[in-house]
PDB file of C-alpha atoms in Angstrom:
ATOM      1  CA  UNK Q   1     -16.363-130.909 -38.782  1.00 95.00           C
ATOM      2  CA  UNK Q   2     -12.789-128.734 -38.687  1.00 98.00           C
ATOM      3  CA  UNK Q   3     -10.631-131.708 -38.942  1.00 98.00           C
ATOM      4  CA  UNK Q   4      -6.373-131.489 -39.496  1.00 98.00           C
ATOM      5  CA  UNK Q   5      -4.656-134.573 -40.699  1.00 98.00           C
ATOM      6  CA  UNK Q   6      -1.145-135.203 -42.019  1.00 98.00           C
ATOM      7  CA  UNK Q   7       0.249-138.238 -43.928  1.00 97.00           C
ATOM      8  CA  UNK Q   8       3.792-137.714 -41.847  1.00 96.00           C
ATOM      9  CA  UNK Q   9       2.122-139.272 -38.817  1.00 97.00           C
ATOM     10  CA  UNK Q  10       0.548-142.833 -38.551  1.00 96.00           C
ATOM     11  CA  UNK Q  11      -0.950-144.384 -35.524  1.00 95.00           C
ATOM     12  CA  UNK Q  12      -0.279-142.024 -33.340  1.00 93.00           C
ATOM     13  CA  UNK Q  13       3.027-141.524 -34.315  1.00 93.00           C
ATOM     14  CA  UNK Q  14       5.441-139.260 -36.491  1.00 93.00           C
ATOM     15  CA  UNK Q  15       6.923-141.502 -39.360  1.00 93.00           C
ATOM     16  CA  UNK Q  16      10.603-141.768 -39.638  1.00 91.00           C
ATOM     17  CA  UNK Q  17      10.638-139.673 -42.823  1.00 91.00           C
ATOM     18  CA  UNK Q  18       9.466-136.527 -41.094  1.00 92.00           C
ATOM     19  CA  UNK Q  19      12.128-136.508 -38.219  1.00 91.00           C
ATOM     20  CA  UNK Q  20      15.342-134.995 -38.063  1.00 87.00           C
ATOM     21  CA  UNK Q  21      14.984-133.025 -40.910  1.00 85.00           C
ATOM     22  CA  UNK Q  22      17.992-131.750 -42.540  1.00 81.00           C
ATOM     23  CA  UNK Q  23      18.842-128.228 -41.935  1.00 79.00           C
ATOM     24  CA  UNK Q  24      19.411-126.300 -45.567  1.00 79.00           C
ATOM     25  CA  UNK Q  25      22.836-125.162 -45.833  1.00 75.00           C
ATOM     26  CA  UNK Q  26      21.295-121.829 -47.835  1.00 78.00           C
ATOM     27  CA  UNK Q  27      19.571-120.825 -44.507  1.00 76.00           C
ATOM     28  CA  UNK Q  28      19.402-123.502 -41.850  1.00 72.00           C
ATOM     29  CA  UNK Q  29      15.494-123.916 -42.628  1.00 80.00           C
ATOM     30  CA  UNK Q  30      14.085-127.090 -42.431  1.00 89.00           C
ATOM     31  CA  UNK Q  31      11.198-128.800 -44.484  1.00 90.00           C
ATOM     32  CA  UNK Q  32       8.051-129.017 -42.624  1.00 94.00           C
ATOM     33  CA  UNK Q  33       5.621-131.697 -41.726  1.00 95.00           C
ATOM     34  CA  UNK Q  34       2.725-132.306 -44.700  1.00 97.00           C
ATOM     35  CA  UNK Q  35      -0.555-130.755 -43.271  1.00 98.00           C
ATOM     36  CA  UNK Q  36      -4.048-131.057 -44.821  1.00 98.00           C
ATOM     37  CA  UNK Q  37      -7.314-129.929 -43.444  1.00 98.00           C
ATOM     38  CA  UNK Q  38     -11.050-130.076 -44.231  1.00 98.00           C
ATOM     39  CA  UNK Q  39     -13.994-128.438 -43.017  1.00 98.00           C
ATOM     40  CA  UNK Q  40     -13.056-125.034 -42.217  1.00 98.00           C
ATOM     41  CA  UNK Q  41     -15.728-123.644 -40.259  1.00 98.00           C
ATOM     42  CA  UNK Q  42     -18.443-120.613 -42.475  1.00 97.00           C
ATOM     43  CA  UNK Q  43     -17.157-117.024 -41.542  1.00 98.00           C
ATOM     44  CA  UNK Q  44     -13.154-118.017 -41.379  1.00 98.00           C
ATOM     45  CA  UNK Q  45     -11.407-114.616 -42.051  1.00 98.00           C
ATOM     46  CA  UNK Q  46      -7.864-116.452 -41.209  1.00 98.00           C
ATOM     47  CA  UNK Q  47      -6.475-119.353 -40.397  1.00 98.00           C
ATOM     48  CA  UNK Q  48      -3.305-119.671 -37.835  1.00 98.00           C
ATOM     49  CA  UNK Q  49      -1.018-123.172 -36.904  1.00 98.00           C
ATOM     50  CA  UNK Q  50       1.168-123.942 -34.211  1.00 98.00           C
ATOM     51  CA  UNK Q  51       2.824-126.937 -33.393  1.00 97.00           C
ATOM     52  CA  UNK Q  52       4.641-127.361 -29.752  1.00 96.00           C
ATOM     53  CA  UNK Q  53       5.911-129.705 -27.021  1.00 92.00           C
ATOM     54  CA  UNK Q  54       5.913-129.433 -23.602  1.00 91.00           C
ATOM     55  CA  UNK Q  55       9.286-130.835 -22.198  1.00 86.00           C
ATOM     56  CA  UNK Q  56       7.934-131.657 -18.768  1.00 86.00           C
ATOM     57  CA  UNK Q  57       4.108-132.403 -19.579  1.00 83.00           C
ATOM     58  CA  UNK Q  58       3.505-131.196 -16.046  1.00 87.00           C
ATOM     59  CA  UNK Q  59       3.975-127.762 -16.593  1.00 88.00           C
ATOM     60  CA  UNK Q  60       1.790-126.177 -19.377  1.00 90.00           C
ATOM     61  CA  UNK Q  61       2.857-122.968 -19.251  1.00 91.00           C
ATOM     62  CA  UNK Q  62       3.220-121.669 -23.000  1.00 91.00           C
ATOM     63  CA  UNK Q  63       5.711-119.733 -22.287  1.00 89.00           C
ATOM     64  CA  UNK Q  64       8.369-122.626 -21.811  1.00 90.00           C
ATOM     65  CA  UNK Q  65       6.843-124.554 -24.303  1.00 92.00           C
ATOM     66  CA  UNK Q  66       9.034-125.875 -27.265  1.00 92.00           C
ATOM     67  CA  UNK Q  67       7.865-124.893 -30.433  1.00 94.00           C
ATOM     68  CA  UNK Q  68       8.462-125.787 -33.927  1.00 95.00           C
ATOM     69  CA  UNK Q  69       5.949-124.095 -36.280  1.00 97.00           C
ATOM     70  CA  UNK Q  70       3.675-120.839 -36.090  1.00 97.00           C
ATOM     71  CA  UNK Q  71       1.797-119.584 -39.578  1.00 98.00           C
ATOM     72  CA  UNK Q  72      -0.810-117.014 -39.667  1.00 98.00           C
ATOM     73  CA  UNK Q  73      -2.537-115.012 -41.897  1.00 98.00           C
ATOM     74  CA  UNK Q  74      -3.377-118.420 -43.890  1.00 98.00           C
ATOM     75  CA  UNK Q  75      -6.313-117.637 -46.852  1.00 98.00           C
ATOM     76  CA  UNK Q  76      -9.252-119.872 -45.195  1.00 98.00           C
ATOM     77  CA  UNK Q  77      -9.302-120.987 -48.887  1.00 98.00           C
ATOM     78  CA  UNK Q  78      -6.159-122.797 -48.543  1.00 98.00           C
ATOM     79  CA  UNK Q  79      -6.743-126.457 -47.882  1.00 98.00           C
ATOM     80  CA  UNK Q  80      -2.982-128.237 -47.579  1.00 98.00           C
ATOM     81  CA  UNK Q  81       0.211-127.566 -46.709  1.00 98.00           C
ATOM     82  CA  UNK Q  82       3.019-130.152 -48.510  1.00 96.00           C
ATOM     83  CA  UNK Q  83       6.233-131.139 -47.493  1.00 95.00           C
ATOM     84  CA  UNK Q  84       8.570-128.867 -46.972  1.00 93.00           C
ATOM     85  CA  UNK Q  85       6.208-125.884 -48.004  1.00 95.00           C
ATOM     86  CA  UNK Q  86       5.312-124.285 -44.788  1.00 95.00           C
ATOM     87  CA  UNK Q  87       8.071-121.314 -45.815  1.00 92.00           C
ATOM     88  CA  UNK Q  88       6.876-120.696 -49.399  1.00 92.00           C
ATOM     89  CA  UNK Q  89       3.261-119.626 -48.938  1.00 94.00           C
ATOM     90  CA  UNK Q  90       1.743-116.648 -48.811  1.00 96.00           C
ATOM     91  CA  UNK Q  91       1.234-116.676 -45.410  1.00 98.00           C
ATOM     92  CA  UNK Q  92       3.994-115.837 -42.657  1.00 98.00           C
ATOM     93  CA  UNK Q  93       5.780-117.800 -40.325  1.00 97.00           C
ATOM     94  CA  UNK Q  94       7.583-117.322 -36.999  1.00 97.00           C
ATOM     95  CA  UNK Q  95      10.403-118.435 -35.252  1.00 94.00           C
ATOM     96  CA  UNK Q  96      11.798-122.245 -34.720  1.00 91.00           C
ATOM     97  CA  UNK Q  97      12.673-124.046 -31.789  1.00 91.00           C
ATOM     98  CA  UNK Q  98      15.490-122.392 -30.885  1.00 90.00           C
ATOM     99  CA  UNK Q  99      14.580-118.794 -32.151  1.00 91.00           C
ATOM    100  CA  UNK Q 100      17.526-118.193 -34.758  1.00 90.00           C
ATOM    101  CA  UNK Q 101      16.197-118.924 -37.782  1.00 90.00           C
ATOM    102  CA  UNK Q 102      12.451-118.467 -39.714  1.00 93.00           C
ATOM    103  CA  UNK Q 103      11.538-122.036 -39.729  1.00 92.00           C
ATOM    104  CA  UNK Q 104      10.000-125.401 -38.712  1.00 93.00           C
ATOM    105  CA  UNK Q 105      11.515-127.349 -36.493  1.00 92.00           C
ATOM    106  CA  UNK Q 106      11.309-131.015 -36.853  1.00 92.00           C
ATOM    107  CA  UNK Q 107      11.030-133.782 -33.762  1.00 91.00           C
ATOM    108  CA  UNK Q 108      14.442-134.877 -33.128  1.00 86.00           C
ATOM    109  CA  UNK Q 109      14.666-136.562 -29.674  1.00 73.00           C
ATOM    110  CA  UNK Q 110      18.711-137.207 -29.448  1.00 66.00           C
ATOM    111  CA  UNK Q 111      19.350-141.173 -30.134  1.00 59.00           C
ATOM    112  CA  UNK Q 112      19.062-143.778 -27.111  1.00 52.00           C
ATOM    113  CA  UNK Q 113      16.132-141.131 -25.308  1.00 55.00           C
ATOM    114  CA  UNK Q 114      13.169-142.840 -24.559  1.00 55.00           C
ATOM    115  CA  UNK Q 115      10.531-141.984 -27.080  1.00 56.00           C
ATOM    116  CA  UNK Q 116       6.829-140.696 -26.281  1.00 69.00           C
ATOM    117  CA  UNK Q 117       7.442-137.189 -26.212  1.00 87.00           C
ATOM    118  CA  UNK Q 118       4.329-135.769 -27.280  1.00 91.00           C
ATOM    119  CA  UNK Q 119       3.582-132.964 -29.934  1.00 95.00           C
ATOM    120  CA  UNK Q 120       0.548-131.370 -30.698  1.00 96.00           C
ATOM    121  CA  UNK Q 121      -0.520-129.442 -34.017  1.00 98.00           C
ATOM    122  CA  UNK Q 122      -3.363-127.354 -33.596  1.00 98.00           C
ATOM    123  CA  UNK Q 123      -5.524-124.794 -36.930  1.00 98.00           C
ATOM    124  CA  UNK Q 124      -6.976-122.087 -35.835  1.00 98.00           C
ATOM    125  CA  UNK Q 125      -9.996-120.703 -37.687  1.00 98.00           C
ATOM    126  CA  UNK Q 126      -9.473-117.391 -36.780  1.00 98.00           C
ATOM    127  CA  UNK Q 127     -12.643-114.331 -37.320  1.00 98.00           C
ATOM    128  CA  UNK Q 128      -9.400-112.466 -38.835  1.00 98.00           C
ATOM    129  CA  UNK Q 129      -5.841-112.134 -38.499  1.00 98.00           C
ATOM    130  CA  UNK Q 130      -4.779-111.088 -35.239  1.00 98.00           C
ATOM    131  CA  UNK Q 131      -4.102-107.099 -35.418  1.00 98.00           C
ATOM    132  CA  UNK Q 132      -1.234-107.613 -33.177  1.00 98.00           C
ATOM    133  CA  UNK Q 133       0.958-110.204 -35.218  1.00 98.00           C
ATOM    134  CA  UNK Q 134       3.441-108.869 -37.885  1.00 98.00           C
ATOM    135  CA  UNK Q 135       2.054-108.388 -41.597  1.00 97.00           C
ATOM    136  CA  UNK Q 136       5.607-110.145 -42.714  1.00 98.00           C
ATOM    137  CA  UNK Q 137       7.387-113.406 -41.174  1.00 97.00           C
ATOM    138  CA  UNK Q 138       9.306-112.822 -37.603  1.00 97.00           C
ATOM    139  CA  UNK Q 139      12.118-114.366 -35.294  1.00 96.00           C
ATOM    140  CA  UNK Q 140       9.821-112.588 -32.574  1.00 97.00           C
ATOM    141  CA  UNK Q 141       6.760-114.895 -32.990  1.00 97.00           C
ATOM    142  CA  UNK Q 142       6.498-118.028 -30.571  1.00 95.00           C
ATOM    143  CA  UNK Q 143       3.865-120.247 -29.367  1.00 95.00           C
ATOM    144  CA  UNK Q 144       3.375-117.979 -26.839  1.00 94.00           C
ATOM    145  CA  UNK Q 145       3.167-114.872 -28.837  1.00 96.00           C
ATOM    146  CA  UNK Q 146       0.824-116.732 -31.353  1.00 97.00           C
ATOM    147  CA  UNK Q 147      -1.693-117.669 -28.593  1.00 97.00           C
ATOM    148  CA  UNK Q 148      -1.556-114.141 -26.850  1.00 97.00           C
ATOM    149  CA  UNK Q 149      -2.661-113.103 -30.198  1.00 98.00           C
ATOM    150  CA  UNK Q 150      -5.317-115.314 -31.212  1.00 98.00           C
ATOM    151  CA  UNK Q 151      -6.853-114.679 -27.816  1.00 98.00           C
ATOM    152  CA  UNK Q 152      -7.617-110.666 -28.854  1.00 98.00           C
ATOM    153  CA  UNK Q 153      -9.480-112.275 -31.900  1.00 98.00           C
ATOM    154  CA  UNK Q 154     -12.963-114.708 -32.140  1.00 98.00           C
ATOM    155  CA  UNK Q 155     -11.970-118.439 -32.607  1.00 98.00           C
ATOM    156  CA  UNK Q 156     -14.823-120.439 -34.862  1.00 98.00           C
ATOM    157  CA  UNK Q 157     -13.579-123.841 -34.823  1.00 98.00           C
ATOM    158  CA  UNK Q 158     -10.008-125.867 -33.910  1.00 98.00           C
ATOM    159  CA  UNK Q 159      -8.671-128.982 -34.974  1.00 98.00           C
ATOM    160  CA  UNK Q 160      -5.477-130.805 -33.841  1.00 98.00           C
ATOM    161  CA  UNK Q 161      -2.854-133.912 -34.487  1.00 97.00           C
ATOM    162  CA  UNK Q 162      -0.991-135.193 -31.285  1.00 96.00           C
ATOM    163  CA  UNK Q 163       1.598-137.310 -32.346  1.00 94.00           C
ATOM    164  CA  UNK Q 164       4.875-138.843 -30.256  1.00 90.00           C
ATOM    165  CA  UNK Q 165       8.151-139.190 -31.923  1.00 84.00           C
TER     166      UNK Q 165
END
């Protein structure tokens, strides 16, 4: 069983730890959410995350989806992703939520909003890396770019974390 976990969300929920991470003042980057994953299903060429929010859970369109974390091109070897490490693999990353900077974004709902917004992580086990992405990290990859792509390639397996903050 493809199964995604992450010790920066309990019950449900994201911990206080792994919200509102502080920008770095080197390059506005941000340190990501711990991710760990098991059971990556035989004949993986690749492995691809995303992590988005849907401001009005009504409308699914990806397009207007927030979104705070696209990798691809992960080694199906790799097993974990620590704190703060999603930027220093060899893998690439896309744009963050507000598409200036190559980064995560981290759940920050501004104080006195009602919580429950909902987030959702999802792994990919990709048949390979999606011709179609770039071979180095880009502003121009979204959610929505990332699952145009991974719909030109097979998908063996996926596993997600839904979380509210």
């Amino acid at each position: 069983t493809f199964v995604l976990t992450s010790e920066g969300v309990a019950d449900g929920a994201l911990l206080d730890a792994f919200k509102c991470e502080m920008k770095s003042m080197e390059d506005g980057s941000e340190a990501s959410i711990p991710l760990t994953w098991s059971g990556v299903p035989e004949g993986t060429g690749s492995l691809a995350i995303t992590m988005h929010h849907y401001s009005n859970p009504a409308d699914t369109d990806p397009s207007r989806a927030n979104h705070y974390l696209a990798l691809w091109d992960i080694d199906p070897t790799v097993t974990e992703i620590p704190h703060g490490d999603a930027d220093d693999g060899p893998w690439f990353m896309g744009a963050n939520k507000d598409n200036n900077v190559i980064s995560y974004t981290s759940p920050c709902s501004p104080s006195g909003q009602s919580a429950g917004h909902e987030y959702t992580i999802t792994i990919y086990a990709l048949s390979e890396t999606p011709a179609s992405l770039p071979t180095e990290s880009s502003l121009d990859v979204t959610y929505s770019v990332m699952l145009e792509a991974i719909e030109t390639v097979n998908v063996l397996g996926t596993a997600e974390i839904t979380f509210t903050d």
